[in-house]
């Protein structure tokens, strides 16, 4: 059965796409709006700007891929679709970070979980971070709009066995759980969302807003890395970019983008890094600081029956039992989810080598994995990390302190209790020195005594937020509550870097909804000016 | 695996090279440095240790899986960002020089002359070291080797895993 490929079809009928790797001489392009990045923020902004009749250029550092090239193998997906071939780590190597790098950004490779911004986060931002106008009520129509646009609805299928274990554990213990809403249409339920959807069911930016913008005449420039923002006084007057080769190294060809308005949607690492490289004014030293990850710890469990965690919707159940239990500013809470189980992902995020590792991998199909995403950025001792520039790019310094480790220990205990309650035979907290635990009482004792430390405990993250926070007070924010720069008339930020804290929830729908609001307000203003 | 098998396996497909050649190459050993430009020999020693128990039992299949993994490692390294690749290159270069070995392992004995158990001892020391540099060296090599091995569909048989066939 042939699968419709909107990218291949669109290119064939004449969309404006420039693959910068093929550009051999310097190029200057001009439009009403230039958007840097094509992920959750850039994609939504591009569609709204183009719909408003404005001319748009989308500049993306990664390649333009389509379902044609999504072959459900990690060895192709990671180098093609992820930042640093999915091997990105924090400065001390203690946290592995998964972030998308292709047209569609992380939405091309995420696991489809769609959650509105939690009330607790919005209330905290309003009270503590000078954010105005973003409440559950004011954002509701924007979330509703994006849910409709991206086919976001509750996943009504039976959860796969991996997610079912989370549900059964919660039911047995009387813990809260929720059926996840997913952004899919005509999903085949194969479980390969993280490698690019091979059937174009996932309603990522790659198959929704970017094609819609291109249909309306927008220009997409892929494999172009914006290196510097050029400005004078309170105006941005251009973006300098480097064309990248097929392997994403600079070819030496320079590109220049000029616009009436510039939108940075490069994500919570690259937006601040670009601002820092360009030496934008930052009188209060805010850019790149308070970057948040939802640092995540993992618990493996062996079941007697086949879990087949690679098959079926990767995430369809979550539990918020422990996220806000101590209040927003109290001890760090954690969200319980399950990740899909694929060979490289699991081989690299487990411990050891040789026979013990081979034995664990041999039980691959019996392995259930639960993850706890720690809600960072609210407690005074949870200041997140800091983006720093290096000779070749950037690094993220993200110290893991006691406040985090205390949450991690509680999370390991919750995950083990949950997995045993769901019928696990054995549970393995993924941290050096731990062995398979055979019962909840044994696990409880072992987890209370286990050593937790950077590089000893596996910590990962697929959510990067903050670093260019919004708010009305310039002493704690770089942009206002509509994403407009405090320092430049014609600069906006529309991505996860806006968030003053982490969310305590998977970020894609928050970025969609808040960007839809801000981009609509901006488009109205730009149209009035033109 | 006895020591002789280990050495033979390690050398299969990579040619006769010597680690530690910078300072230690006996004059009668002909070394073609070009053949080792991508650290194949070093990985031919480390791969069987990291993947003991995962590699096929049959020798010809095992050698093929090791060589396939080494090819995948070289391909993976080419994809790493500059900073990460530079760090890894530094580590590999240290492991290929006797002074580097002394620094990292406390012994100048070339890795080629160490038994599998001695290599395991070396990895375990790094793994549990109080020095972050040692732990990250262990983790970097471990992740590179296991990820490269399990990247290859031909190595998925033991997992009873295969990707779905969507289109015929």
XYZ file of C-alpha atoms in Angstrom:
698
model
C 0.000 0.000 0.000
C 1.470 3.339 -1.020
C 1.727 5.988 1.670
C 1.088 9.557 0.668
C 4.222 11.624 1.171
C 3.190 15.287 1.441
C 6.796 16.450 1.262
C 7.642 14.603 -1.939
C 4.357 15.682 -3.499
C 4.742 19.299 -2.419
C 8.281 19.569 -3.733
C 7.145 18.069 -7.022
C 4.534 20.747 -7.455
C 6.944 23.555 -6.806
C 7.239 24.439 -3.121
C 10.002 26.908 -2.411
C 12.673 24.790 -0.815
C 16.367 25.550 -0.805
C 18.706 22.837 0.401
C 21.627 25.016 1.434
C 24.063 22.140 0.940
C 23.454 22.615 -2.774
C 24.040 26.374 -2.760
C 27.440 27.287 -4.195
C 27.474 31.089 -4.000
C 26.485 33.601 -1.292
C 22.764 34.222 -1.192
C 20.568 36.940 0.298
C 16.890 36.254 0.901
C 14.273 38.693 2.121
C 10.765 38.352 3.529
C 8.317 39.959 5.945
C 9.212 37.399 8.581
C 12.211 35.120 8.983
C 11.797 32.209 11.383
C 14.810 30.358 12.747
C 13.879 26.739 13.387
C 11.003 24.585 12.207
C 9.941 22.670 15.310
C 6.897 23.111 17.538
C 7.338 26.895 17.717
C 8.693 27.621 14.243
C 6.187 25.404 12.474
C 3.145 26.935 14.141
C 4.465 30.478 13.702
C 5.180 29.833 10.011
C 1.662 28.672 9.272
C 0.038 31.565 11.122
C 2.272 34.179 9.489
C 1.728 32.720 6.027
C -2.031 32.496 6.595
C -2.035 36.169 7.514
C -0.636 36.928 4.074
C 2.888 37.723 5.195
C 5.874 36.447 3.268
C 7.833 33.937 5.338
C 11.239 32.278 5.267
C 11.868 29.304 7.547
C 15.537 28.557 8.203
C 16.352 25.093 9.570
C 19.780 23.733 10.505
C 18.808 20.132 9.867
C 17.869 18.353 6.665
C 14.464 18.029 5.032
C 13.482 14.380 5.340
C 10.191 12.692 4.710
C 8.465 9.379 5.344
C 10.323 8.011 2.337
C 13.517 8.016 4.400
C 12.044 6.918 7.742
C 12.966 3.242 7.757
C 12.328 2.499 11.454
C 15.995 1.924 12.254
C 17.767 3.861 14.950
C 21.039 3.792 12.993
C 19.462 5.973 10.326
C 17.097 8.037 12.494
C 19.579 9.198 15.118
C 22.182 10.741 12.785
C 19.560 12.099 10.375
C 16.990 13.451 12.772
C 18.591 14.173 16.153
C 20.987 16.790 17.480
C 24.504 15.334 17.629
C 23.281 11.966 16.362
C 21.334 11.538 19.644
C 24.597 11.484 21.612
C 24.284 14.967 23.093
C 25.270 15.176 26.747
C 25.584 17.817 29.413
C 29.020 19.288 30.159
C 29.904 16.674 32.798
C 28.396 13.879 30.628
C 25.949 13.007 33.410
C 22.756 13.599 31.373
C 22.039 12.388 27.858
C 19.785 14.720 25.854
C 17.550 13.786 22.944
C 16.605 16.741 20.775
C 15.435 16.763 17.170
C 17.413 18.262 14.310
C 15.564 18.136 11.016
C 12.673 19.963 9.423
C 9.932 19.621 12.039
C 12.494 19.721 14.874
C 11.738 17.478 17.822
C 8.129 17.072 16.662
C 9.415 14.825 13.874
C 10.832 12.379 16.405
C 8.858 12.810 19.624
C 6.538 10.223 21.089
C 3.315 12.239 20.449
C 2.383 12.942 24.087
C 0.256 16.102 24.090
C -0.506 17.790 27.417
C -1.761 21.311 28.070
C 0.426 23.491 30.308
C -0.373 22.463 33.902
C -2.332 24.982 35.993
C 0.377 24.839 38.662
C 2.994 26.017 36.165
C 0.883 28.904 34.884
C -0.012 30.016 38.410
C 3.650 29.888 39.481
C 4.751 31.920 36.453
C 2.092 34.561 37.129
C 2.961 34.812 40.818
C 6.736 34.426 40.771
C 7.954 35.146 37.261
C 6.004 38.268 36.221
C 4.175 36.486 33.406
C 0.941 38.224 32.439
C -2.098 37.030 30.549
C -1.251 33.323 30.441
C -3.801 31.528 32.552
C -5.655 28.270 32.134
C -8.700 30.240 30.961
C -6.947 32.607 28.534
C -4.928 29.807 26.967
C -7.833 27.351 26.661
C -8.982 28.574 23.220
C -5.424 28.409 21.895
C -4.930 24.878 23.128
C -8.314 23.938 21.680
C -7.322 25.475 18.351
C -4.061 23.543 18.184
C -5.659 20.316 19.393
C -8.075 20.598 16.503
C -5.368 21.573 14.019
C -3.084 18.701 15.001
C -5.688 16.009 15.628
C -4.856 15.813 19.307
C -7.227 13.501 21.109
C -7.300 10.817 23.751
C -5.743 7.547 22.548
C -8.682 5.210 22.721
C -6.816 2.024 21.794
C -5.873 -0.463 24.478
C -2.438 0.651 25.765
C 0.471 -1.536 24.697
C 1.760 -3.921 27.377
C 4.509 -1.466 28.352
C 1.999 1.298 29.129
C -0.502 -1.203 30.495
C 1.966 -2.045 33.273
C 1.911 1.617 34.328
C -1.876 1.594 34.322
C -2.153 -1.695 36.230
C 0.384 -0.584 38.810
C -1.513 2.658 39.398
C -4.815 0.817 39.669
C -3.413 -1.679 42.158
C -1.976 1.103 44.328
C -4.844 3.555 43.949
C -2.605 6.095 42.225
C -3.845 8.645 39.712
C -3.285 7.923 36.028
C -4.410 9.565 32.800
C -4.931 8.361 29.252
C -2.622 10.432 27.070
C -3.793 12.589 24.191
C -1.755 12.035 21.028
C -1.328 14.088 17.857
C -2.008 11.395 15.296
C -4.402 10.778 12.408
C -4.688 7.298 10.946
C -1.991 5.927 13.267
C -0.822 2.361 12.504
C 0.211 1.895 16.126
C 3.590 0.486 15.138
C 5.595 2.212 17.899
C 8.269 3.926 15.815
C 7.363 7.596 16.419
C 10.884 8.257 17.709
C 12.414 7.431 14.337
C 10.119 9.575 12.212
C 6.629 8.394 11.363
C 6.889 6.121 8.329
C 3.190 6.478 7.477
C 2.769 10.225 8.102
C 0.197 9.607 10.808
C 1.959 11.698 13.430
C 0.777 15.260 13.042
C 4.227 16.726 13.459
C 5.188 20.062 11.970
C 6.759 18.147 9.099
C 3.380 17.079 7.730
C 1.070 19.832 9.027
C 2.104 23.456 9.536
C 5.276 23.473 7.432
C 3.509 22.091 4.323
C 0.626 24.517 4.981
C 3.036 27.459 5.091
C 4.824 26.251 1.956
C 1.480 25.915 0.195
C 0.951 29.598 0.900
C 4.244 30.547 -0.647
C 6.642 30.417 2.288
C 10.263 29.500 1.592
C 12.012 26.723 3.487
C 15.806 26.785 3.689
C 17.166 23.564 5.160
C 20.731 22.700 6.185
C 21.411 26.358 7.006
C 22.770 27.246 10.413
C 22.055 30.767 11.592
C 25.346 31.880 13.066
C 24.776 35.488 14.021
C 22.065 38.067 14.595
C 23.111 41.478 13.217
C 21.633 44.478 15.018
C 21.928 48.199 15.497
C 20.378 49.969 18.474
C 16.865 48.523 18.908
C 16.556 46.899 15.454
C 17.651 43.577 14.079
C 18.716 44.049 10.474
C 19.818 40.607 9.354
C 20.725 37.049 10.149
C 23.981 35.597 8.928
C 23.916 31.879 8.248
C 26.270 29.165 7.066
C 25.272 26.624 4.480
C 25.847 23.111 5.785
C 26.947 20.074 3.834
C 25.070 16.762 3.675
C 26.897 15.801 6.868
C 25.951 19.131 8.457
C 29.381 20.747 8.457
C 29.797 24.299 7.077
C 30.469 24.410 3.328
C 31.917 27.917 3.479
C 28.974 29.471 1.642
C 27.346 32.329 3.548
C 23.653 33.160 3.518
C 22.022 36.396 4.632
C 18.392 36.698 5.682
C 16.624 40.032 5.966
C 13.125 40.677 7.286
C 10.805 43.163 8.921
C 10.477 40.829 11.870
C 12.585 37.954 13.153
C 11.328 34.971 15.143
C 13.735 32.703 16.998
C 12.341 29.173 17.321
C 15.562 27.202 17.460
C 14.768 25.483 20.752
C 15.859 26.008 24.316
C 19.542 25.385 23.657
C 20.045 26.962 20.255
C 17.943 30.093 20.711
C 19.953 31.196 23.772
C 23.221 30.024 22.156
C 22.497 32.122 19.052
C 21.707 35.147 21.220
C 24.927 34.654 23.153
C 27.011 34.193 19.983
C 25.513 37.417 18.648
C 26.207 39.247 21.907
C 22.661 40.553 22.210
C 22.202 42.963 25.109
C 21.641 41.084 28.358
C 22.062 43.572 31.204
C 20.811 41.168 33.867
C 22.781 38.118 32.666
C 19.731 36.002 31.884
C 20.377 34.399 28.484
C 21.096 30.680 28.663
C 20.648 30.495 32.433
C 17.807 28.546 34.091
C 17.665 25.970 31.319
C 15.564 22.995 32.402
C 15.521 19.369 31.337
C 13.030 17.345 33.397
C 16.046 15.170 34.291
C 14.750 11.640 34.042
C 15.690 8.424 35.861
C 14.814 4.938 34.651
C 13.622 1.718 36.227
C 13.663 -1.572 34.319
C 11.383 -4.469 35.195
C 11.264 -8.035 33.962
C 7.870 -9.599 33.481
C 7.018 -13.222 32.755
C 4.942 -12.313 29.759
C 6.017 -10.521 26.615
C 6.094 -6.747 27.027
C 7.300 -5.964 23.485
C 7.875 -2.350 24.441
C 8.877 -1.517 20.878
C 5.394 -2.162 19.575
C 2.331 0.049 19.897
C 1.831 3.708 20.844
C 5.014 4.581 22.740
C 3.289 6.652 25.404
C -0.405 6.346 26.158
C -0.664 6.439 29.970
C 1.003 8.727 32.494
C 0.689 9.239 36.216
C 0.800 12.643 37.897
C 0.506 11.094 41.348
C 3.806 12.622 42.473
C 4.317 15.705 40.292
C 2.753 18.406 42.414
C 2.367 16.503 45.673
C 4.499 18.926 47.661
C 3.196 22.092 46.021
C 4.901 23.827 43.113
C 7.784 25.252 45.153
C 8.116 22.269 47.493
C 10.355 19.223 47.131
C 10.812 18.293 43.493
C 8.025 16.149 42.077
C 8.145 13.677 39.211
C 5.887 12.480 36.454
C 5.705 8.759 35.662
C 5.677 7.662 32.025
C 7.013 4.771 29.959
C 9.408 5.047 26.999
C 9.439 2.784 23.961
C 12.043 -0.008 24.070
C 14.332 -0.177 21.023
C 17.770 -1.814 20.786
C 20.174 1.152 20.805
C 18.053 3.183 23.194
C 17.973 0.418 25.785
C 21.485 -0.951 25.184
C 22.976 2.473 25.803
C 20.703 3.535 28.688
C 21.346 0.437 30.772
C 24.512 -0.384 32.687
C 27.458 -2.691 32.392
C 28.819 -4.779 29.560
C 29.762 -8.338 28.715
C 27.687 -11.244 29.970
C 25.488 -9.307 32.414
C 24.503 -6.780 29.766
C 24.004 -9.529 27.192
C 21.734 -11.394 29.629
C 19.600 -8.307 30.146
C 19.407 -7.648 26.409
C 18.428 -11.287 25.795
C 15.302 -10.537 27.853
C 14.623 -7.489 25.682
C 11.014 -8.443 24.986
C 10.236 -9.058 28.672
C 11.671 -5.693 29.674
C 9.271 -3.003 30.843
C 10.758 0.423 31.465
C 9.231 3.178 33.563
C 10.690 6.671 33.688
C 10.332 9.489 36.198
C 10.640 13.011 34.814
C 11.700 15.345 37.594
C 9.949 18.712 37.608
C 12.807 21.204 37.908
C 12.958 24.978 38.225
C 10.445 25.714 40.995
C 12.284 24.911 44.209
C 14.957 27.470 45.218
C 17.559 24.688 44.997
C 16.503 23.740 41.470
C 18.052 26.364 39.210
C 18.575 24.082 36.202
C 21.536 24.496 33.897
C 23.358 27.059 31.849
C 24.136 27.137 28.136
C 27.786 28.046 27.526
C 29.551 28.729 24.256
C 32.580 26.647 23.254
C 35.063 26.915 20.382
C 32.932 24.615 18.250
C 29.434 25.321 19.485
C 27.923 25.095 22.930
C 27.660 23.022 26.042
C 25.029 22.790 28.746
C 26.356 22.836 32.276
C 23.680 21.128 34.369
C 24.739 20.280 37.911
C 22.618 17.613 39.600
C 22.337 18.567 43.256
C 20.847 17.095 46.418
C 17.373 18.449 45.713
C 17.375 16.422 42.504
C 18.880 13.281 44.035
C 16.317 13.273 46.822
C 13.569 13.349 44.186
C 15.366 10.666 42.187
C 15.493 8.339 45.193
C 11.778 8.820 45.855
C 11.135 8.274 42.135
C 13.108 5.013 42.060
C 11.043 3.778 44.999
C 7.741 4.809 43.366
C 8.702 3.131 40.097
C 9.733 -0.115 41.804
C 6.564 -0.183 43.909
C 4.496 0.440 40.790
C 6.275 -2.211 38.721
C 5.926 -4.885 41.424
C 2.272 -3.935 41.864
C 1.834 -4.466 38.124
C 3.252 -7.983 38.397
C 6.956 -7.534 37.689
C 9.138 -10.496 38.642
C 12.227 -8.373 39.089
C 13.015 -4.670 39.130
C 16.314 -2.982 38.294
C 16.847 0.687 39.203
C 19.235 1.847 36.482
C 22.132 3.006 38.638
C 25.610 1.551 39.200
C 25.806 -0.970 42.010
C 22.202 -2.062 41.797
C 21.259 -5.610 40.948
C 17.919 -7.187 40.109
C 15.524 -6.831 43.030
C 12.959 -9.558 43.643
C 10.270 -7.962 45.788
C 8.962 -4.574 46.838
C 10.191 -4.907 50.462
C 13.675 -5.800 49.191
C 13.556 -2.942 46.690
C 12.374 -0.451 49.277
C 15.353 -1.191 51.500
C 17.872 -1.307 48.642
C 16.654 1.961 47.124
C 16.774 3.715 50.488
C 20.442 2.738 50.753
C 21.554 2.973 47.110
C 24.278 5.392 46.033
C 23.006 7.988 43.598
C 25.482 10.217 41.799
C 26.274 11.852 38.465
C 27.770 9.334 36.013
C 26.748 6.459 38.319
C 23.014 6.897 37.870
C 21.663 7.000 34.332
C 19.905 10.314 33.747
C 18.387 11.304 30.414
C 16.125 13.976 29.024
C 14.063 14.641 25.930
C 12.700 17.997 27.094
C 14.720 21.198 26.984
C 13.066 24.361 28.287
C 14.010 27.849 29.471
C 17.107 29.931 28.879
C 15.241 32.885 27.360
C 12.360 33.337 29.789
C 9.237 35.408 29.287
C 7.818 37.893 31.772
C 7.131 41.563 32.265
C 10.069 42.212 34.561
C 13.279 42.605 32.529
C 15.285 41.653 35.601
C 14.068 38.087 35.251
C 13.049 37.797 31.606
C 14.379 38.417 28.085
C 11.032 38.698 26.313
C 7.600 39.832 27.428
C 4.613 37.577 27.984
C 3.865 37.661 24.251
C 7.365 36.515 23.361
C 8.511 39.977 22.193
C 12.058 41.021 23.002
C 12.502 43.598 25.761
C 15.348 45.112 23.724
C 14.453 44.863 20.039
C 11.235 46.020 18.320
C 11.433 43.400 15.614
C 12.505 40.271 17.487
C 10.343 37.542 19.007
C 11.040 34.180 20.577
C 8.600 31.329 20.020
C 9.834 28.037 21.432
C 10.379 26.217 24.715
C 13.128 28.620 25.747
C 10.353 30.991 26.870
C 9.342 28.909 29.833
C 10.491 30.399 33.143
C 10.564 26.922 34.712
C 10.092 23.395 33.448
C 6.478 22.382 32.905
C 6.112 19.131 34.779
C 4.601 17.871 31.517
C 5.779 16.995 28.026
C 6.235 20.361 26.323
C 4.989 20.086 22.732
C 1.379 21.214 23.267
C 2.476 24.067 25.542
C 4.726 25.348 22.748
C 1.963 24.929 20.155
C -0.681 26.753 22.197
C 1.457 29.630 23.461
C 3.031 30.119 20.013
C -0.405 30.120 18.367
C -1.447 32.955 20.669
C 1.742 34.980 20.302
C 2.094 34.466 16.557
C -1.515 35.506 15.977
C -1.012 38.707 17.984
C 2.208 39.434 16.108
C 0.694 38.707 12.686
C -2.133 41.153 13.394
C 0.339 43.865 14.309
C 2.593 43.217 11.304
C -0.390 43.278 8.960
C -1.510 46.609 10.339
C 1.980 48.004 9.712
C 2.181 46.713 6.150
C 38.047 -17.950 25.290
C 41.727 -18.733 25.725
C 44.364 -16.126 25.147
C 45.425 -17.500 21.793
C 41.891 -17.508 20.401
C 41.412 -14.024 21.724
C 44.449 -12.714 19.918
C 43.589 -14.490 16.701
C 40.046 -13.160 16.841
C 41.274 -9.708 17.599
C 43.541 -9.681 14.625
C 41.178 -11.206 12.128
C 40.177 -8.733 9.509
C 42.372 -5.941 10.747
C 45.867 -7.106 9.791
C 48.949 -7.373 11.945
C 49.253 -4.094 13.783
C 50.763 -3.286 17.131
C 49.335 -1.009 19.764
C 51.810 1.206 21.507
C 53.849 1.410 18.354
C 54.737 5.064 18.912
C 57.217 4.276 21.617
C 57.460 0.570 21.608
C 57.491 -0.880 18.127
C 60.157 -3.597 17.881
C 62.090 -2.996 14.703
C 61.212 -6.394 13.276
C 57.443 -5.781 13.372
C 56.237 -4.203 10.167
C 53.419 -1.835 10.943
C 51.218 -0.154 8.437
C 49.932 2.784 10.444
C 47.513 3.703 7.712
C 45.550 0.522 8.324
C 44.981 1.546 11.911
C 43.992 5.129 11.171
C 40.513 4.530 12.514
C 41.521 2.620 15.639
C 40.263 -0.707 14.311
C 42.861 -2.703 16.174
C 42.045 -1.080 19.485
C 38.365 -1.808 18.986
C 39.120 -5.345 17.875
C 40.457 -5.827 21.420
C 37.669 -4.013 23.221
C 34.662 -5.245 21.238
C 34.907 -8.897 22.394
C 35.125 -7.733 26.010
C 32.208 -5.308 25.884
C 30.092 -7.745 23.899
C 31.033 -11.007 25.593
C 27.844 -13.051 25.782
C 26.153 -11.089 23.023
C 28.414 -12.117 20.152
C 27.567 -15.362 18.328
C 29.164 -18.578 19.624
C 30.258 -19.844 16.228
C 33.691 -18.444 15.515
C 33.159 -17.383 11.908
C 29.908 -15.639 12.821
C 31.553 -14.052 15.839
C 34.404 -12.658 13.784
C 31.933 -11.330 11.230
C 29.850 -9.676 13.973
C 32.968 -8.100 15.496
C 34.137 -6.745 12.185
C 30.655 -5.468 11.405
C 30.598 -3.735 14.782
C 33.991 -2.135 14.186
C 32.749 -0.787 10.856
C 29.675 0.573 12.634
C 31.879 2.179 15.302
C 33.927 3.962 12.633
C 30.703 5.156 11.001
C 29.290 6.303 14.365
C 32.444 8.244 15.196
C 32.232 10.103 11.890
C 28.787 11.351 12.905
C 29.802 12.745 16.276
C 30.013 16.508 16.728
C 33.502 17.991 16.665
C 33.902 18.360 20.436
C 32.793 14.804 21.190
C 34.890 13.334 18.390
C 37.961 15.255 19.558
C 37.536 13.936 23.097
C 37.105 10.398 21.874
C 40.120 10.673 19.570
C 42.194 11.894 22.495
C 41.151 8.907 24.563
C 41.814 6.418 21.781
C 45.191 7.960 21.034
C 46.126 7.713 24.701
C 45.163 4.057 24.722
C 47.386 3.497 21.716
C 50.457 5.028 23.310
C 52.423 3.547 26.177
C 52.568 6.760 28.203
C 48.840 7.169 27.732
C 48.321 3.614 28.903
C 50.418 4.307 31.959
C 48.299 7.339 32.720
C 44.993 5.599 32.203
C 45.736 2.088 33.401
C 48.812 2.305 35.597
C 50.702 -0.033 33.275
C 52.677 0.426 30.086
C 51.841 -3.042 28.774
C 50.221 -2.612 25.378
C 46.583 -3.637 25.336
C 47.402 -6.239 22.702
C 49.475 -8.103 25.248
C 46.794 -8.102 27.919
C 44.412 -10.990 28.528
C 40.644 -10.495 28.369
C 40.569 -10.665 32.170
C 43.162 -7.912 32.384
C 41.108 -5.792 30.013
C 38.012 -6.410 32.146
C 40.003 -5.415 35.216
C 41.001 -2.191 33.445
C 37.388 -1.380 32.498
C 36.140 -2.157 36.010
C 38.743 0.182 37.504
C 37.565 2.976 35.232
C 33.938 2.187 35.856
C 34.263 2.506 39.618
C 36.924 5.205 39.640
C 36.526 8.274 41.809
C 37.900 10.298 38.914
C 35.147 11.470 36.583
C 37.593 11.370 33.673
C 38.013 7.591 34.080
C 34.286 6.968 34.418
C 33.500 9.027 31.324
C 36.222 7.171 29.410
C 34.571 3.868 30.332
C 31.097 5.131 29.543
C 32.115 6.723 26.259
C 33.707 3.498 25.011
C 30.890 1.343 26.362
C 28.181 3.414 24.747
C 30.004 3.582 21.437
C 30.533 -0.181 21.291
C 27.112 -1.396 22.469
C 25.207 1.201 20.447
C 27.171 0.329 17.312
C 26.598 -3.395 17.833
C 22.859 -3.132 18.409
C 22.508 -0.658 15.544
C 22.959 -3.510 13.091
C 19.787 -5.450 12.204
C 21.892 -8.585 11.728
C 22.611 -8.506 15.487
C 18.972 -8.424 16.575
C 18.379 -12.175 16.408
C 19.295 -12.806 20.048
C 16.816 -10.102 21.091
C 13.976 -11.699 19.127
C 13.433 -8.233 17.763
C 12.797 -7.095 14.247
C 11.216 -4.008 12.799
C 7.724 -4.357 11.352
C 7.334 -4.923 7.667
C 4.878 -2.250 6.635
C 5.001 -2.539 2.911
C 5.475 -5.588 0.759
